[in-house]
Short mmCIF file of C-alpha atoms in Angstrom, two decimals:
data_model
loop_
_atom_site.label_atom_id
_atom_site.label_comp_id
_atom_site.label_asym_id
_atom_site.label_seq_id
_atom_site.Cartn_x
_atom_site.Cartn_y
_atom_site.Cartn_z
CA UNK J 1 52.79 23.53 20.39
CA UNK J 2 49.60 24.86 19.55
CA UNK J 3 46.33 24.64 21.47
CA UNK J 4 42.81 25.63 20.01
CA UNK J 5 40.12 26.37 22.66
CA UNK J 6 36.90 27.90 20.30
CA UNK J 7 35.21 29.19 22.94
CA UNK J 8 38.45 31.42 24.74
CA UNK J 9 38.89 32.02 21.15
CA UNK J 10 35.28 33.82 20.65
CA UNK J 11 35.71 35.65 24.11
CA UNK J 12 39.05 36.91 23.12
CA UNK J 13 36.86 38.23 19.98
CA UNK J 14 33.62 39.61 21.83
CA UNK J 15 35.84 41.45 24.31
CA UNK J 16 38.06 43.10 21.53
CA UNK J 17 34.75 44.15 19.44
CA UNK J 18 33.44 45.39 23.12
CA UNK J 19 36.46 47.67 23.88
CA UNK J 20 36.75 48.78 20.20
CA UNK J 21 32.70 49.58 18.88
CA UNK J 22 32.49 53.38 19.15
CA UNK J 23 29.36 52.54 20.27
CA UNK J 24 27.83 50.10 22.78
CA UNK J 25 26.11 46.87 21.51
CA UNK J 26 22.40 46.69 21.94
CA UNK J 27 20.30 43.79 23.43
CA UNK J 28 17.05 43.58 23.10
CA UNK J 29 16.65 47.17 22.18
CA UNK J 30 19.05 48.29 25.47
CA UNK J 31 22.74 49.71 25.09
CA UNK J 32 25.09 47.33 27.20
CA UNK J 33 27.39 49.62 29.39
CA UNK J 34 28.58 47.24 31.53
CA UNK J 35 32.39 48.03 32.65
CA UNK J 36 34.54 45.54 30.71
CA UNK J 37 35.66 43.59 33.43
CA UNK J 38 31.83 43.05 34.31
CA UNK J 39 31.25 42.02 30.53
CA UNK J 40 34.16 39.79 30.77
CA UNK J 41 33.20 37.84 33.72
CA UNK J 42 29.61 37.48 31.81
CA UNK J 43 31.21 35.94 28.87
CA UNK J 44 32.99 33.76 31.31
CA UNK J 45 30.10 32.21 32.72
CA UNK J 46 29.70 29.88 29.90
CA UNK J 47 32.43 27.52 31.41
CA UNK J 48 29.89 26.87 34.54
CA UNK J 49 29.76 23.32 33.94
CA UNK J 50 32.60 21.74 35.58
CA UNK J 51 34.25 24.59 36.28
CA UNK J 52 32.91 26.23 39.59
CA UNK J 53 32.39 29.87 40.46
CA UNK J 54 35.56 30.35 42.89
CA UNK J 55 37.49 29.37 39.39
CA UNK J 56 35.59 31.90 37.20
CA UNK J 57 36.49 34.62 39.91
CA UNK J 58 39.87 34.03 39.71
CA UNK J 59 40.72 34.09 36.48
CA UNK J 60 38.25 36.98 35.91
CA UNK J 61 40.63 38.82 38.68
CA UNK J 62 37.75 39.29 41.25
CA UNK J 63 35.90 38.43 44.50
CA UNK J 64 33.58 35.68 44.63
CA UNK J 65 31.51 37.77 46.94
CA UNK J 66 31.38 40.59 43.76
CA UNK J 67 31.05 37.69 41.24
CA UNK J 68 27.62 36.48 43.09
CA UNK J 69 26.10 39.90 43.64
CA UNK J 70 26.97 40.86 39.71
CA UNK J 71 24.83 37.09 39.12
CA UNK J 72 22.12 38.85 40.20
CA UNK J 73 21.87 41.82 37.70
CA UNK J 74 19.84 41.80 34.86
CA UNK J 75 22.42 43.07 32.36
CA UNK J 76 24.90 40.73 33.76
CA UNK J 77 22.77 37.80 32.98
CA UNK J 78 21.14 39.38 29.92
CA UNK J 79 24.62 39.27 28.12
CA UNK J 80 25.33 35.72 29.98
CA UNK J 81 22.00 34.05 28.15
CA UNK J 82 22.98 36.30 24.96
CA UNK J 83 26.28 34.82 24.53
CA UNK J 84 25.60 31.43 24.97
CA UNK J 85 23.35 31.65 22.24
CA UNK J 86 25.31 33.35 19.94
CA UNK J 87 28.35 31.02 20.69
CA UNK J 88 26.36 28.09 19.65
CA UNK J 89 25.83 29.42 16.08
CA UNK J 90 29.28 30.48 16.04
CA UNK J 91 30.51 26.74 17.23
CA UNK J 92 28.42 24.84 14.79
CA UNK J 93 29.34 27.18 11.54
CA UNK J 94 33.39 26.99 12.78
CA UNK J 95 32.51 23.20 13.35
CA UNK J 96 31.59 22.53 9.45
CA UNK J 97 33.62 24.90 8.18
CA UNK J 98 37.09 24.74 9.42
CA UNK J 99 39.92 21.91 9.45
CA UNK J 100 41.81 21.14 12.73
CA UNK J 101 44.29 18.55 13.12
CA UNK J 102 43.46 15.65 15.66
CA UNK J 103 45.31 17.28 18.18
CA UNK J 104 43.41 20.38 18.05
CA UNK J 105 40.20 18.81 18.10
CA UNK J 106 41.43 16.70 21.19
CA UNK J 107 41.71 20.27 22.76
CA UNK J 108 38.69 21.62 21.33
CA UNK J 109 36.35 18.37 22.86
CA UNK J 110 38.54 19.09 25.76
CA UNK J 111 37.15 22.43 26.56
CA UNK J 112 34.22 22.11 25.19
CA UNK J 113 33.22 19.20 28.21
CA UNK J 114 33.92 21.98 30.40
CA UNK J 115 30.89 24.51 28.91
CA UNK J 116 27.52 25.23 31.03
CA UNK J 117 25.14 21.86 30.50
CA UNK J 118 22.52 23.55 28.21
CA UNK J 119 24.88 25.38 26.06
CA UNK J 120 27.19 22.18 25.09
CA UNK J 121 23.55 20.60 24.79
CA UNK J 122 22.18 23.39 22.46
CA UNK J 123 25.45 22.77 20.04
CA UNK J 124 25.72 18.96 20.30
CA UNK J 125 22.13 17.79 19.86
CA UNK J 126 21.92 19.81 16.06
CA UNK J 127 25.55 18.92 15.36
CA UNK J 128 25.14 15.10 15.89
CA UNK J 129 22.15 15.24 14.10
CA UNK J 130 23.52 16.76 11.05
CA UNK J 131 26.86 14.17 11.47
CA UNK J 132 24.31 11.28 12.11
CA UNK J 133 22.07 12.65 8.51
CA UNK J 134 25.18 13.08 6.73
CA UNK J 135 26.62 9.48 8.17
CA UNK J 136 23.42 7.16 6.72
CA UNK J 137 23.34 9.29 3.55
CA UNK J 138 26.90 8.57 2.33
CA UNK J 139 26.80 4.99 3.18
CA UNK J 140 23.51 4.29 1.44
CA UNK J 141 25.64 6.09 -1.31
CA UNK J 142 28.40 3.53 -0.85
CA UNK J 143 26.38 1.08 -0.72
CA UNK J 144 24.19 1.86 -4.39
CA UNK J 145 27.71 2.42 -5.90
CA UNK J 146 27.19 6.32 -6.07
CA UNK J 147 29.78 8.89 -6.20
CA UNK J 148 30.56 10.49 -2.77
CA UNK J 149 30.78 14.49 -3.17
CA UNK J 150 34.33 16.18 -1.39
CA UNK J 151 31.97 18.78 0.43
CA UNK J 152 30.34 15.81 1.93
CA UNK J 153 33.45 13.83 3.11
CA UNK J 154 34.96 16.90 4.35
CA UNK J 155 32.11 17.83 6.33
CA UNK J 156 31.95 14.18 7.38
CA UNK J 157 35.88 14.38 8.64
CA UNK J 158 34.88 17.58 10.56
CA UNK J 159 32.15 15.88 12.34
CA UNK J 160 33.47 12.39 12.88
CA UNK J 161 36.99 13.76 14.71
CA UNK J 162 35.01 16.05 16.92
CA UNK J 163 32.46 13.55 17.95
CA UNK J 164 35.08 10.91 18.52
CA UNK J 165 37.61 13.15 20.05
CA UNK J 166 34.10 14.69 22.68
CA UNK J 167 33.77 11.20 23.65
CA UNK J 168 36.67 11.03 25.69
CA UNK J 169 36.04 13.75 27.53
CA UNK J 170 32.06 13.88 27.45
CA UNK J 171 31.18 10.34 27.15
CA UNK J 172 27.84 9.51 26.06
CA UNK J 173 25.12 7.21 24.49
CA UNK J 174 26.21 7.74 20.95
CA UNK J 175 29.94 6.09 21.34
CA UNK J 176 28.51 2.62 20.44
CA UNK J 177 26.81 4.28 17.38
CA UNK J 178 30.10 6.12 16.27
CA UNK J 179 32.28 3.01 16.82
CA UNK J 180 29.95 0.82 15.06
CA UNK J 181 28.35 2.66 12.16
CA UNK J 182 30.61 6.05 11.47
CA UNK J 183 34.14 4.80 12.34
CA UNK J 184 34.22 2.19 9.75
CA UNK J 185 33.11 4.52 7.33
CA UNK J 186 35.67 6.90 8.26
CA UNK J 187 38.48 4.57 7.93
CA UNK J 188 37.83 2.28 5.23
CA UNK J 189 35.96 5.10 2.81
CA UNK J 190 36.56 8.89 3.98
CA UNK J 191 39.78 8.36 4.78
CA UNK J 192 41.03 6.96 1.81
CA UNK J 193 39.34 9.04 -0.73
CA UNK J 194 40.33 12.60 0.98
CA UNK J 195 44.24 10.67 0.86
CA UNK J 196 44.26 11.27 4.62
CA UNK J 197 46.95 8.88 5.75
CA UNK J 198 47.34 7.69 8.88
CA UNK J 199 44.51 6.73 10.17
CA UNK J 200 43.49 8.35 13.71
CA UNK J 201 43.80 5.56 16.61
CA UNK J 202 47.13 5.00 17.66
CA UNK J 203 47.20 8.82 17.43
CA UNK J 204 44.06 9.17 19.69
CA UNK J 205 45.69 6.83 21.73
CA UNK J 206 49.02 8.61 21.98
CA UNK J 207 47.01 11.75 23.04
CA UNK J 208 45.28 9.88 26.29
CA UNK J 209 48.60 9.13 27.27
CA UNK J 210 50.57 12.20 27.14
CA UNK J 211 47.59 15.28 27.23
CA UNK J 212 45.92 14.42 30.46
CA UNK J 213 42.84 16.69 30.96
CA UNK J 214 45.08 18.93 33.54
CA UNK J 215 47.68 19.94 31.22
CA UNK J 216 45.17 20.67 28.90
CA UNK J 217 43.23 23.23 31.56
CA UNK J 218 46.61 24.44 32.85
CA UNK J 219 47.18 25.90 29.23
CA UNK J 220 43.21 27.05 28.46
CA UNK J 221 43.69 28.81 31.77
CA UNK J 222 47.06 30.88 30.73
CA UNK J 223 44.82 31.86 27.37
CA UNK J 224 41.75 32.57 29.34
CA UNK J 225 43.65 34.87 31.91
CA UNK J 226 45.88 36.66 29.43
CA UNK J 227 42.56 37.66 27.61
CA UNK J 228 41.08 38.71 30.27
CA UNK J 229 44.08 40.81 31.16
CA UNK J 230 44.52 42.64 28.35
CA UNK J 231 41.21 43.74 27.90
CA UNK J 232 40.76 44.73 32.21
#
């Protein structure tokens, strides 16, 4: 079966482009010569949130002792700030752009949970905003017995599954909002129109049951250490 983890996903990505530019990249104004295995273990850095050091060292094939003294490099944590940032663009454009199926955004909120603090902050405080905006708009729609663009209930679908899916993984304030205001919605409107089917609980449900969070980190860690293999 297939797993989706966006972030391995855009690391998989930056190291290819890294190995393959006939030139080096350029931060602020300075070439980034780091040896690969340095710029991988920068990239890596991003899972720092429940993830712990030892872990990044190991799958990044290194010492702990070497991982700690490269932590304190400025071109080590130049490209660690850099690609946090650019990952958060990247997550909320994939985010409103792309379909998954439940499963895959089960996977997604999965490893997403795991990201540093501030960078699953920096995506999820815009995103929910944007799902929140686009939540009150089409129900005051509904409500004045106006048409409901596709773009919009698409988007909507995007959002809802990955905010519902985050919440079992990275619980917080906004579930009673979600369950109260957006689900509804979701099932009894956007659901219906887009001809989704079956709707997502017992589904959600089955997930809980069968993906516990340590099957799903057993498999990111198999993608996360074959990537960083094949670009050592």
């Amino acid at each position: 079966m297939a797993y989706i983890f966006l972030y391995q996903k855009w690391l998989h990505q930056r190291l290819h482009d890294y190995v393959t530019s006939p030139k080096p990249p350029q931060l602020r104004g300075r070439d980034v010569t780091l040896p690969t295995s340095q710029y991988g273990a920068a990239l890596m850095q991003a899972y720092l949130g429940k993830a712990s050091l030892r872990w990044v060292a190991d799958l990044s094939c290194i010492s702990l002792e070497l991982l700690r003294e490269w932590r304190q490099e400025p071109r080590f944590l130049l490209v660690m700030d850099w690609s946090k940032a650019l990952f958060s663009r990247a997550f909320q454009e994939d985010l409103a752009l792309n379909d998954y199926t439940l499963r895959e955004y089960y996977h997604i909120a999965a490893e997403f949970s795991l990201l540093e603090e501030s960078l699953r902050i920096a995506v999820r405080v815009p995103s929910y905003q944007r799902f929140k905006k686009l939540g009150r708009r089409l129900n005051s729609r509904r409500q004045n017995n106006l048409s409901l663009s596709k773009y919009d209930l698409r988007l909507f679908k995007r959002l809802f599954l990955f905010f519902l899916t985050l919440e079992e993984h990275w619980p917080s304030s906004a579930k009673k909002r979600i369950n109260e205001d957006f689900l509804p919605l979701a099932r009894d409107v956007v659901w219906p129109l887009l001809d989704e089917g079956t709707w997502v609980e017992s589904p959600l449900e089955y997930l809980q049951q069968t993906e516990p969070m340590r099957h799903i980190l057993h498999q990111l860690e198999s993608r996360l250490s074959e990537t960083l293999q094949t670009f050592s």
